[in-house]
Coordinates of C-alpha atoms (C1' of nucleotides) in Angstrom, one line a residue:
Chain A
M184 CA 2.3 1.0 -1.9
A185 CA 6.0 -0.2 -1.8
N186 CA 7.3 3.3 -2.0
D187 CA 4.7 4.4 0.4
S188 CA 5.8 1.7 2.8
N189 CA 9.4 2.1 2.7
R190 CA 8.1 5.2 2.9
F191 CA 6.6 4.1 6.7
Q192 CA 9.2 2.1 7.2
A193 CA 12.1 5.5 6.9
I194 CA 9.8 7.6 9.3
I195 CA 10.1 5.7 11.1
S196 CA 14.6 4.3 10.9
H197 CA 14.7 8.4 11.4
C198 CA 12.3 8.8 14.6
K199 CA 13.9 6.8 16.1
E200 CA 17.4 7.8 15.4
Y201 CA 16.8 11.6 15.6
G202 CA 15.5 11.0 19.2
F203 CA 12.4 11.0 19.0
I204 CA 10.8 7.8 19.8
F205 CA 12.0 4.6 20.5
P206 CA 10.1 1.3 21.2
S207 CA 9.3 0.7 25.1
S208 CA 11.6 -1.3 27.4
E209 CA 13.9 -2.4 24.3
I210 CA 16.5 -3.2 26.2
Y211 CA 13.6 -5.7 27.6
D212 CA 12.9 -6.8 23.7
G213 CA 10.3 -4.0 23.5
L214 CA 6.3 -4.7 24.6
Q215 CA 4.7 -4.5 22.2
A216 CA 2.5 -1.4 21.0
V217 CA 3.8 0.4 23.7
Y218 CA 6.5 3.5 22.7
D219 CA 8.9 5.9 24.2
Y220 CA 9.5 9.4 23.1
G221 CA 12.9 11.2 22.9
Q222 CA 14.2 14.4 23.7
W223 CA 12.4 15.8 20.1
G224 CA 9.3 13.5 20.4
S225 CA 8.5 14.9 24.2
E226 CA 8.7 18.8 22.5
L227 CA 6.6 18.0 19.3
K228 CA 4.8 15.9 21.2
K229 CA 4.2 19.2 23.6
N230 CA 3.6 21.8 21.0
I231 CA 1.7 19.6 19.2
R232 CA -0.8 18.9 22.8
D233 CA 0.1 23.1 23.8
Y234 CA -1.4 24.7 20.5
W235 CA -4.8 22.4 20.5
W236 CA -5.2 23.2 24.4
K237 CA -4.2 27.0 23.1
S238 CA -6.4 27.0 20.8
M239 CA -8.9 25.4 22.7
T240 CA -9.6 26.7 25.9
Q241 CA -7.7 30.6 25.3
L242 CA -9.1 31.0 21.8
N243 CA -12.0 29.9 23.4
D244 CA -14.1 32.0 26.2
N245 CA -17.2 29.7 26.7
I246 CA -14.4 26.6 27.3
V247 CA -12.2 25.4 29.6
G248 CA -9.6 22.4 31.0
I249 CA -9.6 19.6 33.7
D250 CA -7.8 17.3 34.4
A251 CA -9.6 14.6 35.4
A252 CA -7.6 10.8 37.0
I253 CA -7.5 8.0 35.1
F254 CA -8.5 6.1 37.8
M255 CA -11.6 7.0 37.9
H256 CA -15.3 4.7 39.4
P257 CA -15.8 1.3 38.1
T258 CA -19.3 2.3 37.9
T259 CA -18.5 4.7 35.2
W260 CA -18.2 1.8 32.8
K261 CA -20.9 0.2 34.2
A262 CA -21.9 4.3 32.8
S263 CA -21.3 4.7 30.2
G264 CA -21.6 1.1 28.1
H265 CA -17.5 -0.1 27.5
V266 CA -17.6 -3.0 30.7
D267 CA -21.1 -4.4 28.5
N268 CA -20.4 -3.4 24.7
F269 CA -16.7 -4.3 25.0
N270 CA -16.2 -7.6 26.6
D271 CA -16.9 -9.7 23.6
P272 CA -16.2 -13.7 23.2
M273 CA -14.8 -14.7 20.7
I274 CA -13.6 -18.1 19.1
D275 CA -11.8 -19.1 16.2
N276 CA -12.3 -22.3 14.3
K277 CA -9.4 -24.9 14.2
D278 CA -9.0 -25.3 10.1
S279 CA -10.1 -21.7 8.3
K280 CA -8.8 -19.6 11.2
K281 CA -10.7 -18.0 11.1
R282 CA -12.0 -15.8 14.2
Y283 CA -15.7 -14.5 14.9
R284 CA -17.4 -13.0 17.5
V285 CA -19.4 -15.7 18.8
D286 CA -22.8 -13.5 19.1
H287 CA -21.9 -12.9 15.3
L288 CA -21.6 -16.6 14.7
I289 CA -24.2 -17.8 16.9
E290 CA -26.3 -14.8 14.1
G291 CA -26.3 -15.5 11.0
F292 CA -26.6 -19.3 11.9
A293 CA -30.0 -17.4 13.5
D294 CA -30.6 -16.1 10.5
E295 CA -30.1 -19.1 8.2
Q296 CA -32.6 -20.1 10.1
V297 CA -34.4 -17.7 9.4
A298 CA -34.1 -17.7 5.7
V299 CA -34.5 -22.4 5.0
G300 CA -38.1 -21.6 7.1
N301 CA -36.5 -22.7 11.2
K302 CA -38.0 -19.7 12.6
Q303 CA -38.2 -21.5 16.2
L304 CA -35.3 -23.3 16.1
A305 CA -34.1 -20.7 15.6
E306 CA -35.0 -17.4 18.2
D307 CA -34.5 -21.2 20.7
V308 CA -30.7 -20.5 20.0
L309 CA -31.2 -16.5 20.4
S310 CA -32.5 -16.7 23.8
Q311 CA -30.3 -19.2 24.6
M312 CA -27.7 -16.6 23.5
D313 CA -28.9 -13.8 25.8
A314 CA -29.2 -16.4 28.8
L315 CA -25.5 -17.9 28.0
L316 CA -23.7 -14.8 27.6
A317 CA -25.2 -13.2 30.4
K318 CA -24.1 -15.6 32.4
D319 CA -20.0 -15.7 30.8
D320 CA -21.3 -19.7 30.5
F321 CA -18.1 -20.2 27.7
A322 CA -18.1 -23.6 28.1
S323 CA -21.8 -23.8 27.8
L324 CA -21.4 -21.2 24.5
K325 CA -19.7 -23.1 23.0
K326 CA -21.6 -26.3 23.8
L327 CA -24.5 -24.1 22.0
I328 CA -22.4 -23.9 18.6
E329 CA -21.7 -28.0 18.6
D330 CA -25.1 -29.1 19.6
N331 CA -26.5 -27.2 16.3
K332 CA -22.6 -27.7 14.4
I333 CA -22.9 -24.5 13.2
K334 CA -19.3 -24.3 10.2
C335 CA -17.2 -21.7 9.5
A336 CA -18.0 -20.0 6.7
I337 CA -13.8 -20.6 5.1
S338 CA -13.5 -24.3 6.5
G339 CA -17.3 -25.5 6.7
T340 CA -16.1 -27.2 9.8
S341 CA -17.1 -26.9 13.6
N342 CA -13.7 -27.2 14.5
W343 CA -13.9 -24.4 17.2
T344 CA -11.6 -23.6 20.0
D345 CA -12.5 -23.0 23.1
I346 CA -14.4 -18.9 23.8
R347 CA -12.6 -16.7 24.5
Q348 CA -12.6 -13.5 25.9
F349 CA -11.5 -9.9 24.8
N350 CA -11.2 -6.7 27.0
L351 CA -10.9 -3.8 25.6
M352 CA -10.0 -2.2 30.0
F353 CA -7.1 -3.0 31.3
S354 CA -7.5 -3.7 34.9
T355 CA -6.4 -2.9 38.1
E356 CA -6.4 -4.2 42.1
F357 CA -7.5 -1.2 44.3
G358 CA -6.2 -0.5 47.3
S359 CA -5.1 -2.4 49.9
T360 CA -7.8 -4.5 51.1
V361 CA -8.8 -8.5 50.3
S362 CA -11.7 -9.0 49.3
A363 CA -13.6 -11.9 48.9
D364 CA -14.8 -11.4 45.3
D365 CA -12.2 -9.5 42.8
E366 CA -14.6 -7.6 41.1
D367 CA -14.5 -5.4 44.4
N368 CA -11.3 -4.2 44.1
K369 CA -11.2 -4.0 40.6
V370 CA -11.1 -0.4 39.2
Y371 CA -9.9 0.3 35.4
L372 CA -7.5 2.1 33.4
R373 CA -9.7 4.7 31.0
P374 CA -10.8 3.6 27.9
E375 CA -11.0 7.1 27.2
T376 CA -10.7 10.7 28.6
A377 CA -14.3 11.7 28.1
Q378 CA -15.8 10.2 30.9
G379 CA -14.5 11.7 33.4
I380 CA -15.4 15.6 31.5
F381 CA -18.4 14.7 31.9
V382 CA -18.9 12.9 35.5
N383 CA -17.4 16.6 36.7
F384 CA -20.0 18.1 33.8
L385 CA -22.0 19.7 37.1
N386 CA -19.4 20.6 38.7
V387 CA -17.1 22.6 36.0
Q388 CA -20.8 24.3 35.0
K389 CA -21.7 25.1 38.4
T390 CA -17.9 26.1 39.4
G391 CA -17.4 28.2 36.3
R392 CA -20.6 29.6 36.0
M393 CA -21.1 28.4 32.8
K394 CA -23.9 29.2 30.0
V395 CA -24.5 26.5 27.9
P396 CA -23.4 26.2 25.3
F397 CA -20.1 25.8 26.3
G398 CA -17.5 23.0 26.7
I399 CA -14.9 21.3 28.9
A400 CA -11.1 20.6 27.3
Q401 CA -9.2 17.8 28.5
I402 CA -5.7 15.8 27.8
G403 CA -5.0 13.6 28.7
K404 CA -4.2 9.0 28.3
A405 CA -6.3 6.3 28.0
F406 CA -5.5 2.5 27.7
R407 CA -7.3 -0.5 25.4
N408 CA -6.7 -3.2 25.3
E409 CA -5.9 -3.6 21.8
I410 CA -5.4 -7.5 19.4
V411 CA -3.9 -6.0 17.3
A412 CA -1.9 -2.9 17.5
R413 CA 0.4 -2.3 15.8
Q414 CA 1.2 0.4 12.3
F415 CA 3.3 2.5 14.7
I416 CA 2.0 5.0 17.1
F417 CA -0.5 4.6 15.4
R418 CA -2.5 1.8 17.0
M419 CA -0.5 2.1 21.2
R420 CA -2.1 0.2 24.0
E421 CA -1.4 3.0 26.2
F422 CA -2.0 6.5 24.2
E423 CA -3.4 10.6 24.6
Q424 CA -6.3 11.9 24.1
M425 CA -7.7 15.5 23.4
E426 CA -11.2 15.9 24.3
M427 CA -13.7 18.3 23.9
Q428 CA -16.7 17.7 24.7
F429 CA -19.1 20.6 23.9
F430 CA -22.4 21.2 25.6
V431 CA -25.1 22.0 23.7
R432 CA -29.5 23.0 24.3
P433 CA -31.2 20.5 23.0
G434 CA -32.1 21.3 19.2
T435 CA -29.2 23.2 18.9
E436 CA -26.9 20.1 18.1
G437 CA -27.5 20.0 14.4
E438 CA -25.9 22.7 14.0
W439 CA -23.0 22.7 16.4
Y440 CA -22.3 19.8 15.0
K441 CA -21.9 21.5 12.2
Y442 CA -20.1 24.2 13.3
W443 CA -17.4 21.9 14.8
K444 CA -16.5 20.0 12.8
E445 CA -16.0 22.6 9.9
E446 CA -13.7 23.8 13.3
R447 CA -12.0 20.9 13.3
L448 CA -10.9 20.9 10.0
K449 CA -9.9 24.6 10.3
W450 CA -7.2 24.2 12.4
H451 CA -5.5 20.7 10.5
L452 CA -4.8 24.5 8.3
S453 CA -4.1 26.1 10.0
L454 CA -0.6 24.5 10.8
G455 CA -0.8 25.1 6.4
F456 CA -0.8 21.3 5.5
D457 CA -2.0 20.7 2.5
P458 CA -5.8 20.7 2.7
A459 CA -5.6 17.4 -1.0
K460 CA -4.3 15.6 2.5
Y461 CA -7.8 15.5 4.5
R462 CA -10.5 14.3 3.9
Y463 CA -14.1 13.8 6.6
H464 CA -15.5 10.7 6.5
D465 CA -19.1 10.4 8.2
H466 CA -20.0 7.5 9.9
V467 CA -23.1 5.2 8.5
K468 CA -22.8 2.8 11.4
L469 CA -23.1 4.7 14.2
A470 CA -21.8 3.7 18.0
H471 CA -24.3 3.6 20.9
Y472 CA -23.8 6.6 21.3
A473 CA -24.6 8.2 18.7
K474 CA -26.8 10.9 16.9
E475 CA -24.2 11.2 13.8
A476 CA -20.0 11.5 13.9
C477 CA -17.8 11.3 10.7
D478 CA -13.8 11.3 11.1
I479 CA -11.2 14.0 10.2
E480 CA -9.4 11.2 8.0
F481 CA -5.6 12.5 7.0
E482 CA -3.5 10.2 4.5
F483 CA -0.6 8.7 5.6
P484 CA 1.3 6.8 4.1
I485 CA -0.8 4.0 5.1
G486 CA -3.0 5.7 3.4
F487 CA -6.3 7.6 5.1
K488 CA -6.8 7.2 7.4
E489 CA -8.5 9.1 10.7
V490 CA -6.8 11.2 12.7
E491 CA -9.3 12.5 15.0
G492 CA -14.0 12.5 16.0
I493 CA -16.1 14.4 15.7
H494 CA -19.2 13.1 17.6
S495 CA -23.2 14.1 18.8
R496 CA -23.7 12.0 21.1
G497 CA -27.4 13.4 22.1
D498 CA -27.7 13.5 26.0
F499 CA -26.8 9.2 26.3
D500 CA -23.5 10.5 28.7
L501 CA -25.2 12.2 30.7
S502 CA -28.1 10.6 31.5
Q503 CA -26.4 6.9 31.9
H504 CA -24.5 9.4 34.2
E505 CA -28.2 9.9 36.2
K506 CA -29.4 7.1 36.2
F507 CA -26.2 4.6 38.4
S508 CA -25.4 7.3 40.5
K509 CA -29.0 8.5 41.0
K510 CA -28.0 11.7 41.3
K511 CA -29.6 14.9 38.6
Q512 CA -28.0 16.0 35.6
N513 CA -30.2 19.0 35.3
Y514 CA -28.9 22.4 33.6
F515 CA -31.4 24.8 34.3
D516 CA -31.4 27.3 30.7
N517 CA -32.0 30.4 32.2
D518 CA -32.4 31.8 28.3
I519 CA -36.6 33.0 26.9
D520 CA -37.0 30.7 24.2
P521 CA -39.1 32.3 21.8
A522 CA -41.2 29.9 20.5
T523 CA -43.0 30.0 24.7
G524 CA -41.6 33.3 25.4
K525 CA -40.8 31.4 28.6
A526 CA -36.9 30.4 30.2
Y527 CA -35.9 26.4 28.6
G528 CA -36.2 25.0 31.7
N529 CA -34.4 22.4 33.0
Y530 CA -33.0 19.8 31.1
I531 CA -29.7 17.2 30.3
P532 CA -27.5 18.8 27.8
Y533 CA -27.1 17.3 24.5
V534 CA -23.2 16.8 23.5
I535 CA -20.9 17.6 20.2
E536 CA -17.5 15.8 21.0
T537 CA -14.1 16.4 19.4
S538 CA -11.8 13.7 20.0
I539 CA -8.4 13.4 18.3
G540 CA -5.9 11.2 18.8
L541 CA -2.4 12.8 19.8
D542 CA -0.2 9.9 19.3
R543 CA -2.1 9.8 15.9
M544 CA -1.8 13.8 15.8
F545 CA 2.5 13.4 16.3
L546 CA 2.9 11.0 13.1
L547 CA 0.2 13.2 10.8
V548 CA 3.6 16.1 11.7
M549 CA 5.9 13.5 11.0
S550 CA 4.2 12.2 8.3
N551 CA 3.9 15.4 6.9
A552 CA 7.4 17.5 7.4
Y553 CA 9.3 14.4 6.4
T554 CA 11.1 15.1 3.0
E555 CA 14.0 12.7 1.8
E556 CA 15.8 16.2 -1.2
D557 CA 18.3 15.2 -3.9
L558 CA 20.6 18.1 -4.3
S559 CA 22.5 16.3 -6.5
T560 CA 24.9 18.8 -9.2
A561 CA 26.3 18.0 -12.7
E562 CA 29.8 17.6 -10.1
K563 CA 28.6 15.4 -6.5
P564 CA 25.8 14.2 -5.7
D565 CA 24.0 14.7 -2.9
S566 CA 20.3 14.6 -0.8
R567 CA 19.5 15.5 2.3
V568 CA 16.4 14.6 5.3
V569 CA 14.6 17.4 6.5
L570 CA 11.4 17.4 9.1
K571 CA 9.5 20.7 7.6
F572 CA 7.1 21.3 10.5
P573 CA 5.8 24.6 11.0
A574 CA 7.8 26.3 13.1
K575 CA 5.4 27.1 15.5
L576 CA 5.8 22.5 16.8
A577 CA 9.0 22.5 15.9
P578 CA 11.1 20.7 18.0
I579 CA 14.2 23.4 18.4
K580 CA 13.8 26.6 17.3
L581 CA 17.3 27.7 16.4
A582 CA 20.7 26.7 15.7
V583 CA 23.9 29.3 16.3
F584 CA 26.8 28.0 14.9
P585 CA 31.0 29.2 15.6
L586 CA 32.1 29.2 11.9
V587 CA 34.9 27.7 13.8
K588 CA 35.7 27.3 17.3
K589 CA 38.2 30.7 17.9
D590 CA 38.5 33.5 17.9
G591 CA 35.8 34.6 19.8
L592 CA 33.5 32.8 17.7
P593 CA 32.3 30.6 20.4
E594 CA 31.3 33.2 22.5
I595 CA 29.5 36.0 20.9
A596 CA 27.2 32.4 19.4
R597 CA 26.6 31.2 23.4
N598 CA 26.0 35.3 24.2
I599 CA 22.7 34.9 21.1
I600 CA 21.7 32.3 22.4
S601 CA 22.1 32.9 26.9
D602 CA 19.3 35.7 25.2
C603 CA 17.5 34.2 23.0
K604 CA 16.7 30.8 25.9
S605 CA 14.2 32.6 27.2
S606 CA 12.1 32.5 24.5
F607 CA 12.9 29.7 22.5
R608 CA 14.0 25.7 22.4
C609 CA 17.3 26.8 21.2
F610 CA 21.3 24.3 20.2
Y611 CA 24.7 24.9 20.5
E612 CA 26.6 23.3 18.4
E613 CA 30.3 24.6 17.2
K614 CA 32.2 20.9 16.3
D615 CA 32.5 19.6 12.7
A616 CA 32.7 21.3 9.0
I617 CA 29.2 24.3 9.2
G618 CA 27.3 22.1 6.5
K619 CA 27.4 19.3 8.1
R620 CA 25.3 20.8 11.4
Y621 CA 22.9 22.1 9.0
R622 CA 23.2 19.2 7.4
R623 CA 22.1 17.5 11.5
M624 CA 19.4 20.4 12.8
D625 CA 17.9 19.8 8.7
A626 CA 17.0 15.8 10.7
L627 CA 15.2 17.5 13.6
G628 CA 13.4 19.6 11.7
T629 CA 15.1 23.2 13.3
P630 CA 13.3 26.5 10.7
F631 CA 16.2 28.6 11.6
C632 CA 20.1 28.3 11.7
I633 CA 22.9 31.3 13.2
T634 CA 26.5 31.2 11.9
V635 CA 28.9 33.4 13.7
D636 CA 31.6 34.2 11.3
H637 CA 34.4 36.5 11.7
Q638 CA 32.6 40.3 10.5
S639 CA 30.1 39.4 13.2
K640 CA 32.4 41.2 15.0
E641 CA 32.9 44.1 12.7
D642 CA 29.0 45.0 12.6
N643 CA 27.5 42.7 14.4
T644 CA 25.5 40.4 12.4
V645 CA 25.0 36.9 11.1
T646 CA 23.7 34.9 9.0
I647 CA 20.4 33.6 9.7
R648 CA 20.1 30.1 7.6
Y649 CA 16.4 28.9 6.7
R650 CA 15.7 24.5 6.9
D651 CA 13.2 24.2 4.1
S652 CA 14.7 27.0 0.9
M653 CA 17.9 27.2 2.7
Q654 CA 18.8 30.4 1.4
Q655 CA 20.5 32.6 3.8
E656 CA 20.2 36.1 4.6
R657 CA 22.8 38.6 6.1
I658 CA 20.6 39.9 10.2
A659 CA 21.6 42.3 12.9
I660 CA 22.3 39.9 16.0
D661 CA 19.6 42.1 17.5
K662 CA 17.5 41.2 15.3
I663 CA 17.3 37.3 15.5
K664 CA 14.8 36.9 18.5
E665 CA 11.8 38.8 16.9
I666 CA 12.4 37.4 13.4
V667 CA 11.9 33.6 15.9
T668 CA 9.8 35.0 17.8
A669 CA 7.8 36.7 15.0
A670 CA 8.1 33.2 13.1
I671 CA 7.0 31.3 15.6
A672 CA 3.8 33.1 17.7
Chain B
rG253 C1' -3.4 -15.8 18.0
rC254 C1' -2.8 -18.3 12.4
rG255 C1' 0.6 -18.2 8.4
rG256 C1' 5.0 -16.0 6.1
rA257 C1' 9.9 -13.1 6.3
rA258 C1' 13.7 -11.6 9.6
rG259 C1' 17.3 -11.4 14.4
rU260 C1' 25.1 -10.3 13.2
rA261 C1' 28.4 -2.6 15.8
rG262 C1' 23.8 3.3 17.3
rC263 C1' 22.9 2.3 11.7
rU264 C1' 23.3 -0.8 6.4
rC265 C1' 25.1 -5.5 5.4
rA266 C1' 29.4 -8.4 4.5
rC267 C1' 31.9 -13.1 6.7
rC268 C1' 30.0 -18.0 0.3
rU269 C1' 29.2 -25.1 1.3
rG270 C1' 30.2 -25.0 10.3
rG271 C1' 37.1 -23.4 12.4
rU272 C1' 35.9 -18.8 18.2
rA273 C1' 34.2 -11.5 14.1
rG274 C1' 34.5 -7.0 9.5
rA275 C1' 33.3 -2.8 6.7
rG276 C1' 31.1 2.0 5.1
rC277 C1' 28.5 5.8 6.8
rG278 C1' 27.4 7.0 12.4
rA279 C1' 29.7 8.8 17.3
rC280 C1' 32.6 10.7 21.1
rA281 C1' 39.0 13.7 20.4
rG282 C1' 41.5 16.6 18.5
rC283 C1' 43.4 18.5 13.5
rU284 C1' 41.7 21.0 9.2
rU285 C1' 39.1 24.4 7.4
rC286 C1' 35.6 32.2 5.8
rC287 C1' 28.7 29.5 5.0
rC288 C1' 25.1 24.0 2.7
rA289 C1' 27.1 16.2 3.9
rA290 C1' 30.9 12.1 2.3
rG291 C1' 39.5 16.3 4.0
rC292 C1' 43.1 14.5 7.6
rU293 C1' 44.6 11.2 13.4
rG294 C1' 42.6 8.4 17.4
rU295 C1' 39.6 5.9 19.9
rA296 C1' 35.6 3.8 22.1
rG297 C1' 31.3 -0.4 20.6
rG298 C1' 29.3 -6.3 19.4
rU299 C1' 29.4 -13.4 24.8
rA300 C1' 26.2 -12.7 15.9
rG301 C1' 17.8 -12.0 20.1
rC302 C1' 17.5 -15.5 24.7
rG303 C1' 18.4 -20.8 26.0
rG304 C1' 19.0 -25.9 24.9
rG305 C1' 20.7 -29.8 21.1
rU306 C1' 24.4 -32.0 17.3
rU307 C1' 30.1 -31.8 17.3
rC308 C1' 37.0 -31.9 18.7
rG309 C1' 34.7 -26.9 17.8
rA310 C1' 28.3 -23.3 16.1
rG311 C1' 26.9 -16.1 14.0
rU312 C1' 26.8 -20.3 10.5
rC313 C1' 23.1 -27.1 10.9
rC314 C1' 18.7 -28.8 14.2
rC315 C1' 14.8 -27.7 18.6
rG316 C1' 12.7 -24.2 21.8
rU317 C1' 11.3 -18.9 22.6
rC318 C1' 11.3 -13.9 22.1
rU319 C1' 10.5 -9.4 19.3
rU320 C1' 9.8 -7.5 14.9
rC321 C1' 8.5 -6.6 10.2
rC322 C1' 4.2 -7.5 6.2
rG323 C1' -0.7 -10.7 5.0
rC324 C1' -4.7 -11.9 8.1
rU325 C1' -8.4 -11.6 12.2
rC326 C1' -10.5 -6.7 15.8
rC327 C1' -11.3 -2.3 16.3
rA328 C1' -16.0 2.9 20.5

RNA sequence: GCGGAAGUAGCUCACCUGGUAGAGCGACAGCUUCCCAAGCUGUAGGUAGCGGGUUCGAGUCCCGUCUUCCGCUCCA
């Protein structure tokens, strides 16, 4: 475990040292759980994003993309359940330092009372609690806890802090008019991208002439005010999701759930990652909207963690929006039901959601790529740090070096770059010994290095050096673009 | 939010029990170099997280504060 922890620290350091990820606003001491992607991190992130987008939209003719706004009508979050279900009042015991959700604490007390035969008391307490929670009357809730001498299981005392509310969603002011009631101007920064898809379900279905089953994909930022946000970019307050909501005929959700569960794992494995590092985690306790749910977990240096979720959401979201907006969210299905010989008709489609964290995927790719190699020989100790990215995700695809920076070699190298740079990202370097330049590129995960030497002037060949094997080959200059393009396809 | 540890050059660290900061690596400029880091020369870079206190004098002692890391708590 100690080694894994060190490895995680090493990855974080490497990310900062080589321009992948910086702590946000670092010159002002940073901002907790917010990170910036640097010059190479933004390239890698973009490549991951593009790979997902292409695999969803371009390779599935029944999936289209949208880009909904981060701001949404506040009612959206009432409909989705985020306003009511995720504002949990908390209370701390001052002696044990243990924190409880107020409702859990009181419900636990009620259970105890039932167990000892005080059924009436339990019911009274619970009904009072519900009434007070509905009014957000925290002072009275605390009094309720104290009056019943509810104790902390750890310390056994009733020495409680005031009740505080933990807000999942960030809110901000909308518009410039001042209202007597703050709530009128309040909008939230979306805590998930999914709702932008649901509220546009009929827009896309009608204008795109989409037929069930079909999907809508979206990539975008989301914001959550996590209680503790740590573990580098694994849990951030501002993060990016890649989601796809797949709309299906009710009754077929089971098979589609299974389909996407398998399909999404295949996507991960298509990047060449070790299947042994992946596993499914099927949810036993389901969220309020879910019928079936699982996570795809990856073995990060900090252990197996969720990177993607596949959820069978039923018609929960669309039904909620229909209820709150009073706008029908029906789809009319003309296909003939073989059981009745008639069209399936009107229904609210069921939804299978696939939701992957882009930042988590970045960390996955980085964790998988980061390798420390011992290259020591009998003569001298040697080592290197190399990022073994899949070539298609690497920030830089090709580096070109003149072996020495004279005799016309730099010019040849520059020509190679100008020939290739419209096709993929290239990097030119003429400083320092050739070996050092190779190692610098290893640290950035560049899969191919080209070295121009004096022979190149004679026969138009160069050396290509492969990142992972460190092997070299002599190839013709006019083959370079072809080789790299094939590798990143 | 609680407990523990730590904050000195881009990175890793040193300065022992107080006397106004050093090294290695890295970076940059140049030299050398015909294929895998640590060959030569030179240059830049720190008001020692921040604020206050004690002291003739503080990176070094005390207090506060911020940040980070580890553990706990929460997690759709």
